[in-house]
CSV table of N, CA and C in Angstrom, one decimal:
chain,number,residue,atom,x,y,z
A,4,ILE,N,12.5,5.3,5.5
A,4,ILE,CA,13.4,5.4,4.4
A,4,ILE,C,14.7,6.0,4.9
A,5,GLU,N,15.8,5.4,4.5
A,5,GLU,CA,17.1,5.8,4.9
A,5,GLU,C,17.7,6.5,3.7
A,6,PHE,N,18.4,7.7,4.0
A,6,PHE,CA,19.0,8.4,2.9
A,6,PHE,C,20.5,8.5,3.3
A,7,HIS,N,21.4,8.1,2.4
A,7,HIS,CA,22.8,8.3,2.5
A,7,HIS,C,23.3,9.2,1.5
A,8,LEU,N,23.8,10.4,1.9
A,8,LEU,CA,24.2,11.4,1.0
A,8,LEU,C,25.7,11.5,1.0
A,9,PRO,N,26.3,11.8,-0.2
A,9,PRO,CA,27.7,12.0,-0.3
A,9,PRO,C,28.1,13.2,0.7
A,10,LYS,N,29.3,13.2,1.2
A,10,LYS,CA,29.7,14.2,2.2
A,10,LYS,C,29.5,15.6,1.6
A,11,ALA,N,29.8,15.8,0.3
A,11,ALA,CA,29.6,17.1,-0.4
A,11,ALA,C,28.2,17.5,-0.4
A,12,ALA,N,27.2,16.6,-0.4
A,12,ALA,CA,25.8,16.9,-0.5
A,12,ALA,C,25.2,17.2,0.8
A,13,LYS,N,25.9,16.9,1.9
A,13,LYS,CA,25.3,17.1,3.2
A,13,LYS,C,25.2,18.6,3.6
A,14,ARG,N,24.0,19.1,3.3
A,14,ARG,CA,23.7,20.5,3.7
A,14,ARG,C,22.6,20.5,4.6
A,15,PRO,N,22.5,21.4,5.6
A,15,PRO,CA,21.4,21.4,6.5
A,15,PRO,C,20.0,21.4,5.9
A,16,GLY,N,19.8,22.2,4.9
A,16,GLY,CA,18.5,22.4,4.3
A,16,GLY,C,18.1,21.1,3.6
A,17,LEU,N,19.0,20.4,2.8
A,17,LEU,CA,18.7,19.2,2.1
A,17,LEU,C,18.5,18.1,3.1
A,18,THR,N,19.3,18.0,4.1
A,18,THR,CA,19.1,16.9,5.1
A,18,THR,C,17.8,17.0,5.9
A,19,GLN,N,17.4,18.3,6.2
A,19,GLN,CA,16.2,18.5,6.9
A,19,GLN,C,15.0,18.1,6.0
A,20,ALA,N,15.1,18.5,4.7
A,20,ALA,CA,14.0,18.2,3.8
A,20,ALA,C,13.8,16.7,3.6
A,21,LEU,N,14.9,16.0,3.5
A,21,LEU,CA,14.9,14.5,3.4
A,21,LEU,C,14.3,13.9,4.6
A,22,ALA,N,14.7,14.4,5.8
A,22,ALA,CA,14.1,13.9,7.0
A,22,ALA,C,12.6,14.1,7.1
A,23,LEU,N,12.1,15.2,6.6
A,23,LEU,CA,10.7,15.4,6.7
A,23,LEU,C,9.9,14.4,5.8
A,24,MET,N,10.5,13.9,4.7
A,24,MET,CA,9.9,13.0,3.8
A,24,MET,C,9.7,11.6,4.5
A,25,SER,N,10.5,11.3,5.5
A,25,SER,CA,10.5,10.0,6.1
A,25,SER,C,10.2,10.0,7.6
A,26,ASN,N,9.8,11.1,8.1
A,26,ASN,CA,9.5,11.3,9.5
A,26,ASN,C,8.4,10.4,10.0
A,27,ASP,N,8.6,9.7,11.1
A,27,ASP,CA,7.5,8.8,11.6
A,27,ASP,C,6.6,9.6,12.6
A,28,HIS,N,6.8,10.9,12.8
A,28,HIS,CA,6.1,11.6,13.8
A,28,HIS,C,5.1,12.6,13.3
A,29,GLY,N,4.6,12.4,12.2
A,29,GLY,CA,3.5,13.2,11.7
A,29,GLY,C,3.9,14.5,11.0
A,30,ASP,N,5.1,14.8,10.8
A,30,ASP,CA,5.5,16.0,10.0
A,30,ASP,C,5.8,15.7,8.6
A,31,ARG,N,5.3,14.6,8.1
A,31,ARG,CA,5.6,14.2,6.7
A,31,ARG,C,4.9,15.2,5.7
A,32,GLU,N,5.3,15.1,4.5
A,32,GLU,CA,4.7,15.9,3.4
A,32,GLU,C,3.3,15.5,3.1
A,33,TYR,N,2.9,14.3,3.4
A,33,TYR,CA,1.6,13.8,3.0
A,33,TYR,C,1.1,12.7,4.1
A,34,SER,N,-0.2,12.4,4.0
A,34,SER,CA,-0.7,11.3,4.8
A,34,SER,C,-1.0,10.2,3.8
A,35,SER,N,-1.0,9.0,4.4
A,35,SER,CA,-1.3,7.8,3.4
A,35,SER,C,-1.8,6.6,4.2
A,36,HIS,N,-2.4,5.7,3.4
A,36,HIS,CA,-2.7,4.4,3.9
A,36,HIS,C,-2.8,3.4,2.7
A,37,VAL,N,-2.5,2.2,3.0
A,37,VAL,CA,-2.4,1.2,1.9
A,37,VAL,C,-3.3,0.0,2.3
A,38,THR,N,-4.1,-0.4,1.3
A,38,THR,CA,-5.1,-1.4,1.4
A,38,THR,C,-4.8,-2.5,0.3
A,39,LEU,N,-4.8,-3.8,0.8
A,39,LEU,CA,-4.7,-4.9,-0.2
A,39,LEU,C,-6.1,-5.1,-0.7
A,40,MET,N,-6.3,-5.0,-2.1
A,40,MET,CA,-7.6,-5.1,-2.7
A,40,MET,C,-7.5,-6.1,-3.9
A,41,ILE,N,-8.6,-6.9,-4.0
A,41,ILE,CA,-8.7,-7.8,-5.1
A,41,ILE,C,-10.1,-7.7,-5.6
A,42,LEU,N,-10.3,-7.4,-6.9
A,42,LEU,CA,-11.6,-7.1,-7.5
A,42,LEU,C,-11.7,-8.0,-8.8
A,43,GLY,N,-12.9,-8.5,-9.1
A,43,GLY,CA,-13.1,-9.2,-10.3
A,43,GLY,C,-14.6,-9.6,-10.5
A,44,GLU,N,-15.0,-9.7,-11.7
A,44,GLU,CA,-16.4,-9.9,-12.1
A,44,GLU,C,-16.9,-11.2,-11.4
A,45,ASP,N,-16.1,-12.3,-11.4
A,45,ASP,CA,-16.6,-13.6,-10.9
A,45,ASP,C,-15.8,-13.9,-9.6
A,46,LEU,N,-15.3,-12.9,-8.9
A,46,LEU,CA,-14.5,-13.2,-7.7
A,46,LEU,C,-15.3,-13.9,-6.6
A,47,ASP,N,-14.7,-14.9,-6.0
A,47,ASP,CA,-15.3,-15.6,-4.9
A,47,ASP,C,-14.5,-15.2,-3.7
A,48,PRO,N,-14.9,-14.3,-2.8
A,48,PRO,CA,-14.2,-13.9,-1.7
A,48,PRO,C,-13.7,-15.0,-0.7
A,49,ALA,N,-14.5,-16.0,-0.6
A,49,ALA,CA,-14.2,-17.1,0.3
A,49,ALA,C,-13.0,-17.9,-0.3
A,50,GLU,N,-12.9,-18.0,-1.6
A,50,GLU,CA,-11.8,-18.7,-2.2
A,50,GLU,C,-10.5,-17.9,-2.1
A,51,VAL,N,-10.6,-16.6,-2.3
A,51,VAL,CA,-9.5,-15.7,-2.1
A,51,VAL,C,-8.9,-15.8,-0.7
A,52,SER,N,-9.8,-15.8,0.3
A,52,SER,CA,-9.4,-15.9,1.7
A,52,SER,C,-8.7,-17.3,1.9
A,53,ALA,N,-9.2,-18.3,1.4
A,53,ALA,CA,-8.6,-19.7,1.5
A,53,ALA,C,-7.2,-19.7,0.8
A,54,LEU,N,-7.1,-19.1,-0.4
A,54,LEU,CA,-5.9,-19.1,-1.1
A,54,LEU,C,-4.8,-18.3,-0.4
A,55,LEU,N,-5.2,-17.2,0.1
A,55,LEU,CA,-4.2,-16.3,0.8
A,55,LEU,C,-3.9,-16.6,2.3
A,56,GLY,N,-4.9,-17.3,2.9
A,56,GLY,CA,-4.8,-17.6,4.3
A,56,GLY,C,-5.0,-16.4,5.1
A,57,LEU,N,-5.8,-15.4,4.6
A,57,LEU,CA,-6.0,-14.2,5.3
A,57,LEU,C,-7.5,-13.9,5.3
A,58,ARG,N,-8.0,-13.2,6.3
A,58,ARG,CA,-9.4,-12.8,6.4
A,58,ARG,C,-9.5,-11.4,5.9
A,59,PRO,N,-10.5,-11.1,5.1
A,59,PRO,CA,-10.7,-9.7,4.7
A,59,PRO,C,-11.4,-8.8,5.7
A,60,ASN,N,-11.2,-7.5,5.6
A,60,ASN,CA,-12.1,-6.6,6.4
A,60,ASN,C,-13.4,-6.3,5.8
A,61,GLN,N,-13.4,-6.4,4.4
A,61,GLN,CA,-14.6,-6.3,3.6
A,61,GLN,C,-14.6,-7.3,2.5
A,62,SER,N,-15.7,-7.8,2.1
A,62,SER,CA,-15.8,-8.7,0.9
A,62,SER,C,-17.2,-8.7,0.5
A,63,TRP,N,-17.4,-8.9,-0.8
A,63,TRP,CA,-18.7,-9.0,-1.4
A,63,TRP,C,-18.6,-9.8,-2.7
A,64,LYS,N,-19.8,-10.3,-3.1
A,64,LYS,CA,-19.9,-11.0,-4.4
A,64,LYS,C,-20.6,-10.1,-5.4
A,65,ARG,N,-20.3,-10.4,-6.7
A,65,ARG,CA,-21.0,-9.7,-7.8
A,65,ARG,C,-22.5,-9.9,-7.6
A,66,ASN,N,-23.3,-8.9,-7.9
A,66,ASN,CA,-24.7,-8.8,-7.9
A,66,ASN,C,-25.3,-8.8,-6.4
A,67,ALA,N,-24.5,-9.1,-5.5
A,67,ALA,CA,-25.0,-8.9,-4.1
A,67,ALA,C,-25.1,-7.4,-3.8
A,68,SER,N,-26.2,-6.9,-3.5
A,68,SER,CA,-26.5,-5.5,-3.2
A,68,SER,C,-26.2,-4.7,-4.5
A,69,GLY,N,-26.4,-5.2,-5.6
A,69,GLY,CA,-26.3,-4.5,-6.9
A,69,GLY,C,-24.9,-4.3,-7.4
A,70,GLN,N,-23.9,-5.0,-6.8
A,70,GLN,CA,-22.5,-4.9,-7.2
A,70,GLN,C,-22.3,-5.5,-8.6
A,71,ARG,N,-21.5,-4.8,-9.4
A,71,ARG,CA,-21.2,-5.3,-10.7
A,71,ARG,C,-19.9,-6.2,-10.7
A,72,TRP,N,-19.2,-6.3,-9.6
A,72,TRP,CA,-18.1,-7.2,-9.5
A,72,TRP,C,-17.9,-7.6,-8.0
A,73,GLY,N,-17.1,-8.6,-7.8
A,73,GLY,CA,-16.8,-9.0,-6.4
A,73,GLY,C,-15.6,-8.3,-5.9
A,74,GLY,N,-15.5,-8.3,-4.6
A,74,GLY,CA,-14.3,-7.6,-4.0
A,74,GLY,C,-13.9,-8.2,-2.7
A,75,TRP,N,-12.6,-8.0,-2.4
A,75,TRP,CA,-12.0,-8.5,-1.2
A,75,TRP,C,-11.0,-7.5,-0.8
A,76,LYS,N,-11.1,-6.9,0.4
A,76,LYS,CA,-10.2,-5.9,0.9
A,76,LYS,C,-9.7,-6.2,2.3
A,77,LYS,N,-8.4,-6.0,2.5
A,77,LYS,CA,-7.7,-6.1,3.8
A,77,LYS,C,-7.1,-4.8,4.1
A,78,PHE,N,-7.4,-4.2,5.2
A,78,PHE,CA,-6.9,-2.9,5.7
A,78,PHE,C,-5.7,-3.2,6.6
A,79,LEU,N,-4.9,-2.1,6.7
A,79,LEU,CA,-3.8,-2.1,7.7
A,79,LEU,C,-4.4,-2.2,9.1
A,80,PRO,N,-3.7,-2.8,10.0
A,80,PRO,CA,-4.2,-2.7,11.4
A,80,PRO,C,-4.1,-1.2,11.8
A,81,GLN,N,-5.0,-0.9,12.7
A,81,GLN,CA,-5.1,0.5,13.2
A,81,GLN,C,-3.8,1.0,13.7
A,82,SER,N,-3.0,0.2,14.3
A,82,SER,CA,-1.7,0.6,14.9
A,82,SER,C,-0.7,1.0,13.9
A,83,LYS,N,-0.9,0.7,12.6
A,83,LYS,CA,0.0,0.9,11.6
A,83,LYS,C,-0.4,2.0,10.6
A,84,LYS,N,-1.6,2.6,10.8
A,84,LYS,CA,-2.1,3.6,9.9
A,84,LYS,C,-1.4,4.9,9.8
A,85,ASP,N,-0.7,5.2,10.9
A,85,ASP,CA,0.1,6.5,10.9
A,85,ASP,C,1.5,6.3,10.4
A,86,TRP,N,1.9,5.1,10.0
A,86,TRP,CA,3.2,4.9,9.5
A,86,TRP,C,3.4,5.6,8.2
A,87,PRO,N,4.6,5.9,7.8
A,87,PRO,CA,4.9,6.5,6.5
A,87,PRO,C,4.6,5.5,5.4
A,88,LEU,N,4.3,5.9,4.2
A,88,LEU,CA,3.9,5.1,3.1
A,88,LEU,C,4.9,3.9,2.9
A,89,ASP,N,6.2,4.2,2.8
A,89,ASP,CA,7.1,3.1,2.5
A,89,ASP,C,7.1,2.1,3.6
A,90,ARG,N,6.9,2.5,4.9
A,90,ARG,CA,6.8,1.5,6.0
A,90,ARG,C,5.6,0.7,5.9
A,91,GLN,N,4.5,1.3,5.5
A,91,GLN,CA,3.2,0.5,5.3
A,91,GLN,C,3.4,-0.5,4.1
A,92,LEU,N,4.1,-0.1,3.1
A,92,LEU,CA,4.3,-1.1,1.9
A,92,LEU,C,5.2,-2.2,2.4
A,93,ARG,N,6.2,-1.9,3.2
A,93,ARG,CA,7.1,-2.9,3.7
A,93,ARG,C,6.4,-3.9,4.6
A,94,HIS,N,5.4,-3.4,5.4
A,94,HIS,CA,4.6,-4.2,6.2
A,94,HIS,C,3.8,-5.2,5.3
A,95,TRP,N,3.2,-4.7,4.2
A,95,TRP,CA,2.4,-5.6,3.3
A,95,TRP,C,3.4,-6.6,2.7
A,96,GLU,N,4.6,-6.2,2.3
A,96,GLU,CA,5.5,-7.1,1.7
A,96,GLU,C,5.9,-8.2,2.6
A,97,ARG,N,6.1,-7.9,3.9
A,97,ARG,CA,6.4,-9.0,4.9
A,97,ARG,C,5.2,-9.9,5.0
A,98,ILE,N,4.0,-9.4,5.1
A,98,ILE,CA,2.8,-10.2,5.3
A,98,ILE,C,2.6,-11.1,4.1
A,99,LEU,N,2.8,-10.6,2.9
A,99,LEU,CA,2.5,-11.3,1.7
A,99,LEU,C,3.6,-12.1,1.1
A,100,ARG,N,4.8,-12.0,1.6
A,100,ARG,CA,6.0,-12.6,1.1
A,100,ARG,C,5.7,-14.1,0.8
A,101,GLY,N,6.1,-14.6,-0.3
A,101,GLY,CA,5.9,-16.0,-0.6
A,101,GLY,C,4.6,-16.3,-1.3
A,102,ARG,N,3.7,-15.3,-1.5
A,102,ARG,CA,2.4,-15.5,-2.1
A,102,ARG,C,2.3,-15.1,-3.5
A,103,GLY,N,3.5,-14.8,-4.2
A,103,GLY,CA,3.5,-14.3,-5.5
A,103,GLY,C,2.7,-15.2,-6.5
A,104,ASP,N,3.0,-16.5,-6.4
A,104,ASP,CA,2.3,-17.5,-7.3
A,104,ASP,C,0.8,-17.5,-7.0
A,105,THR,N,0.4,-17.2,-5.8
A,105,THR,CA,-1.1,-17.2,-5.5
A,105,THR,C,-1.7,-16.0,-6.2
A,106,PHE,N,-1.0,-14.8,-6.1
A,106,PHE,CA,-1.6,-13.6,-6.7
A,106,PHE,C,-1.6,-13.8,-8.2
A,107,THR,N,-0.5,-14.4,-8.8
A,107,THR,CA,-0.5,-14.7,-10.2
A,107,THR,C,-1.7,-15.5,-10.6
A,108,ALA,N,-2.0,-16.6,-9.8
A,108,ALA,CA,-3.2,-17.4,-10.2
A,108,ALA,C,-4.5,-16.6,-10.0
A,109,ILE,N,-4.6,-15.8,-9.0
A,109,ILE,CA,-5.8,-15.0,-8.8
A,109,ILE,C,-6.0,-14.0,-10.0
A,110,SER,N,-4.9,-13.3,-10.3
A,110,SER,CA,-5.0,-12.3,-11.4
A,110,SER,C,-5.1,-13.0,-12.8
A,111,GLY,N,-4.6,-14.3,-12.9
A,111,GLY,CA,-4.8,-15.0,-14.1
A,111,GLY,C,-6.2,-15.4,-14.5
A,112,ARG,N,-7.1,-15.3,-13.5
A,112,ARG,CA,-8.5,-15.5,-13.7
A,112,ARG,C,-9.3,-14.3,-14.0
A,113,GLY,N,-8.5,-13.2,-14.4
A,113,GLY,CA,-9.1,-11.9,-14.8
A,113,GLY,C,-9.4,-11.0,-13.6
A,114,ASN,N,-8.8,-11.2,-12.4
A,114,ASN,CA,-9.0,-10.4,-11.3
A,114,ASN,C,-7.9,-9.4,-11.2
A,115,LEU,N,-8.2,-8.2,-10.6
A,115,LEU,CA,-7.2,-7.2,-10.3
A,115,LEU,C,-6.7,-7.4,-8.9
A,116,CYS,N,-5.4,-7.6,-8.7
A,116,CYS,CA,-4.8,-7.7,-7.4
A,116,CYS,C,-3.9,-6.5,-7.2
A,117,VAL,N,-4.2,-5.7,-6.2
A,117,VAL,CA,-3.5,-4.4,-6.1
A,117,VAL,C,-3.3,-4.0,-4.6
A,118,LEU,N,-2.1,-3.3,-4.4
A,118,LEU,CA,-2.0,-2.6,-3.2
A,118,LEU,C,-2.4,-1.2,-3.5
A,119,ASP,N,-3.5,-0.8,-2.9
A,119,ASP,CA,-4.1,0.5,-3.2
A,119,ASP,C,-3.6,1.6,-2.2
A,120,CYS,N,-2.9,2.6,-2.7
A,120,CYS,CA,-2.3,3.6,-1.8
A,120,CYS,C,-3.0,4.9,-1.9
A,121,TYR,N,-3.6,5.3,-0.8
A,121,TYR,CA,-4.3,6.6,-0.7
A,121,TYR,C,-3.2,7.6,-0.2
A,122,ILE,N,-3.0,8.7,-0.9
A,122,ILE,CA,-2.1,9.7,-0.5
A,122,ILE,C,-2.8,11.0,-0.5
A,123,GLY,N,-2.8,11.7,0.6
A,123,GLY,CA,-3.4,13.0,0.8
A,123,GLY,C,-2.3,14.0,1.1
A,124,ASN,N,-2.4,15.2,0.4
A,124,ASN,CA,-1.4,16.2,0.7
A,124,ASN,C,-2.0,17.6,0.4
A,125,ASP,N,-1.4,18.6,0.9
A,125,ASP,CA,-1.9,19.9,0.7
A,125,ASP,C,-0.9,20.8,0.0
A,126,ALA,N,0.2,20.2,-0.4
A,126,ALA,CA,1.3,20.9,-1.1
A,126,ALA,C,2.1,19.9,-2.0
A,127,THR,N,3.1,20.3,-2.6
A,127,THR,CA,4.0,19.5,-3.3
A,127,THR,C,4.6,18.4,-2.4
A,128,ALA,N,4.7,17.2,-2.8
A,128,ALA,CA,5.2,16.1,-2.0
A,128,ALA,C,6.1,15.2,-2.8
A,129,SER,N,7.2,14.7,-2.2
A,129,SER,CA,8.1,13.8,-2.8
A,129,SER,C,7.8,12.4,-2.3
A,130,ILE,N,7.5,11.4,-3.2
A,130,ILE,CA,7.3,10.1,-2.8
A,130,ILE,C,8.4,9.2,-3.3
A,131,ILE,N,9.1,8.6,-2.5
A,131,ILE,CA,10.3,7.8,-2.9
A,131,ILE,C,10.2,6.4,-2.5
A,132,PHE,N,10.3,5.4,-3.5
A,132,PHE,CA,10.2,4.0,-3.2
A,132,PHE,C,11.6,3.5,-3.5
A,133,PRO,N,12.4,3.0,-2.5
A,133,PRO,CA,13.7,2.5,-2.7
A,133,PRO,C,13.6,1.3,-3.6
A,134,VAL,N,14.7,1.0,-4.3
A,134,VAL,CA,14.8,0.0,-5.3
A,134,VAL,C,14.5,-1.4,-4.7
A,135,GLU,N,15.0,-1.7,-3.5
A,135,GLU,CA,14.8,-3.0,-2.9
A,135,GLU,C,13.3,-3.2,-2.6
A,136,LEU,N,12.6,-2.1,-2.2
A,136,LEU,CA,11.1,-2.2,-1.9
A,136,LEU,C,10.4,-2.5,-3.3
A,137,GLN,N,10.8,-1.8,-4.3
A,137,GLN,CA,10.1,-2.0,-5.6
A,137,GLN,C,10.3,-3.4,-6.1
A,138,THR,N,11.5,-3.9,-5.9
A,138,THR,CA,11.8,-5.3,-6.3
A,138,THR,C,11.0,-6.3,-5.6
A,139,SER,N,10.9,-6.2,-4.2
A,139,SER,CA,10.2,-7.1,-3.4
A,139,SER,C,8.7,-7.1,-3.7
A,140,LEU,N,8.2,-5.9,-3.9
A,140,LEU,CA,6.7,-5.7,-4.3
A,140,LEU,C,6.4,-6.3,-5.6
A,141,ALA,N,7.3,-6.1,-6.6
A,141,ALA,CA,7.1,-6.7,-7.9
A,141,ALA,C,7.1,-8.2,-7.9
A,142,ALA,N,7.9,-8.8,-7.0
A,142,ALA,CA,7.9,-10.3,-6.9
A,142,ALA,C,6.6,-10.8,-6.4
A,143,LEU,N,5.8,-10.0,-5.8
A,143,LEU,CA,4.5,-10.5,-5.3
A,143,LEU,C,3.4,-10.5,-6.5
A,144,GLY,N,3.7,-9.9,-7.6
A,144,GLY,CA,2.8,-9.9,-8.7
A,144,GLY,C,1.6,-9.0,-8.5
A,145,LEU,N,1.8,-8.0,-7.6
A,145,LEU,CA,0.7,-7.1,-7.3
A,145,LEU,C,0.9,-5.8,-8.1
A,146,GLU,N,-0.2,-5.2,-8.5
A,146,GLU,CA,-0.1,-3.8,-9.0
A,146,GLU,C,0.0,-2.9,-7.9
A,147,LEU,N,0.6,-1.7,-8.1
A,147,LEU,CA,0.7,-0.7,-7.1
A,147,LEU,C,-0.1,0.5,-7.7
A,148,ARG,N,-1.2,0.9,-7.0
A,148,ARG,CA,-2.0,2.0,-7.5
A,148,ARG,C,-1.9,3.1,-6.5
A,149,LEU,N,-1.5,4.3,-7.0
A,149,LEU,CA,-1.4,5.5,-6.2
A,149,LEU,C,-2.5,6.4,-6.5
A,150,SER,N,-3.3,6.8,-5.5
A,150,SER,CA,-4.4,7.7,-5.7
A,150,SER,C,-4.1,8.9,-4.8
A,151,ILE,N,-3.8,10.0,-5.5
A,151,ILE,CA,-3.3,11.2,-4.8
A,151,ILE,C,-4.4,12.3,-4.7
A,152,PHE,N,-4.7,12.7,-3.5
A,152,PHE,CA,-5.8,13.6,-3.3
A,152,PHE,C,-5.3,14.9,-2.6
A,153,ALA,N,-5.8,16.0,-3.0
A,153,ALA,CA,-5.4,17.3,-2.3
A,153,ALA,C,-6.4,17.5,-1.2
A,154,HIS,N,-5.9,17.9,0.0
A,154,HIS,CA,-6.7,18.2,1.1
A,154,HIS,C,-6.1,19.3,1.9
A,155,ALA,N,-6.9,20.1,2.5
A,155,ALA,CA,-6.5,21.2,3.4
A,155,ALA,C,-6.4,20.8,4.8
A,156,GLU,N,-5.3,21.1,5.5
A,156,GLU,CA,-5.1,20.7,6.9
A,156,GLU,C,-6.0,21.7,7.7
A,157,GLY,N,-6.5,21.2,8.8
A,157,GLY,CA,-7.2,22.1,9.8
A,157,GLY,C,-8.5,21.7,9.9
């Protein structure tokens, strides 16, 4: 995330706080990871894979192993799991760009198509999504779900 402050607003404390929110080096206010998830009662994971041209990390059909719905999940690559939340979302937006009609068709069949964001923190945190990121994610036709959990460091 880039922050451009008016000259009058550039104060050391504010600049430092904003830098912490977007730091790539582990000093962020929270930890996070984003998963592409599609769920539905009659979901066919093989069809979802074919439509998206992606292979899931996990998938299952309804009633298989007692499941009440089918599911398809794609996780971030391990190399990207320490990225800040906005950078993870930008990664997904790049990977999924141009597939908005596909997600609309999948969700039109009664399925939930979502970027599932886990956020863990041990204090107050600021989560900022720049307008251009919100716009590009909205064009994909995906819901954005934020699950925020409190955890203690150590």
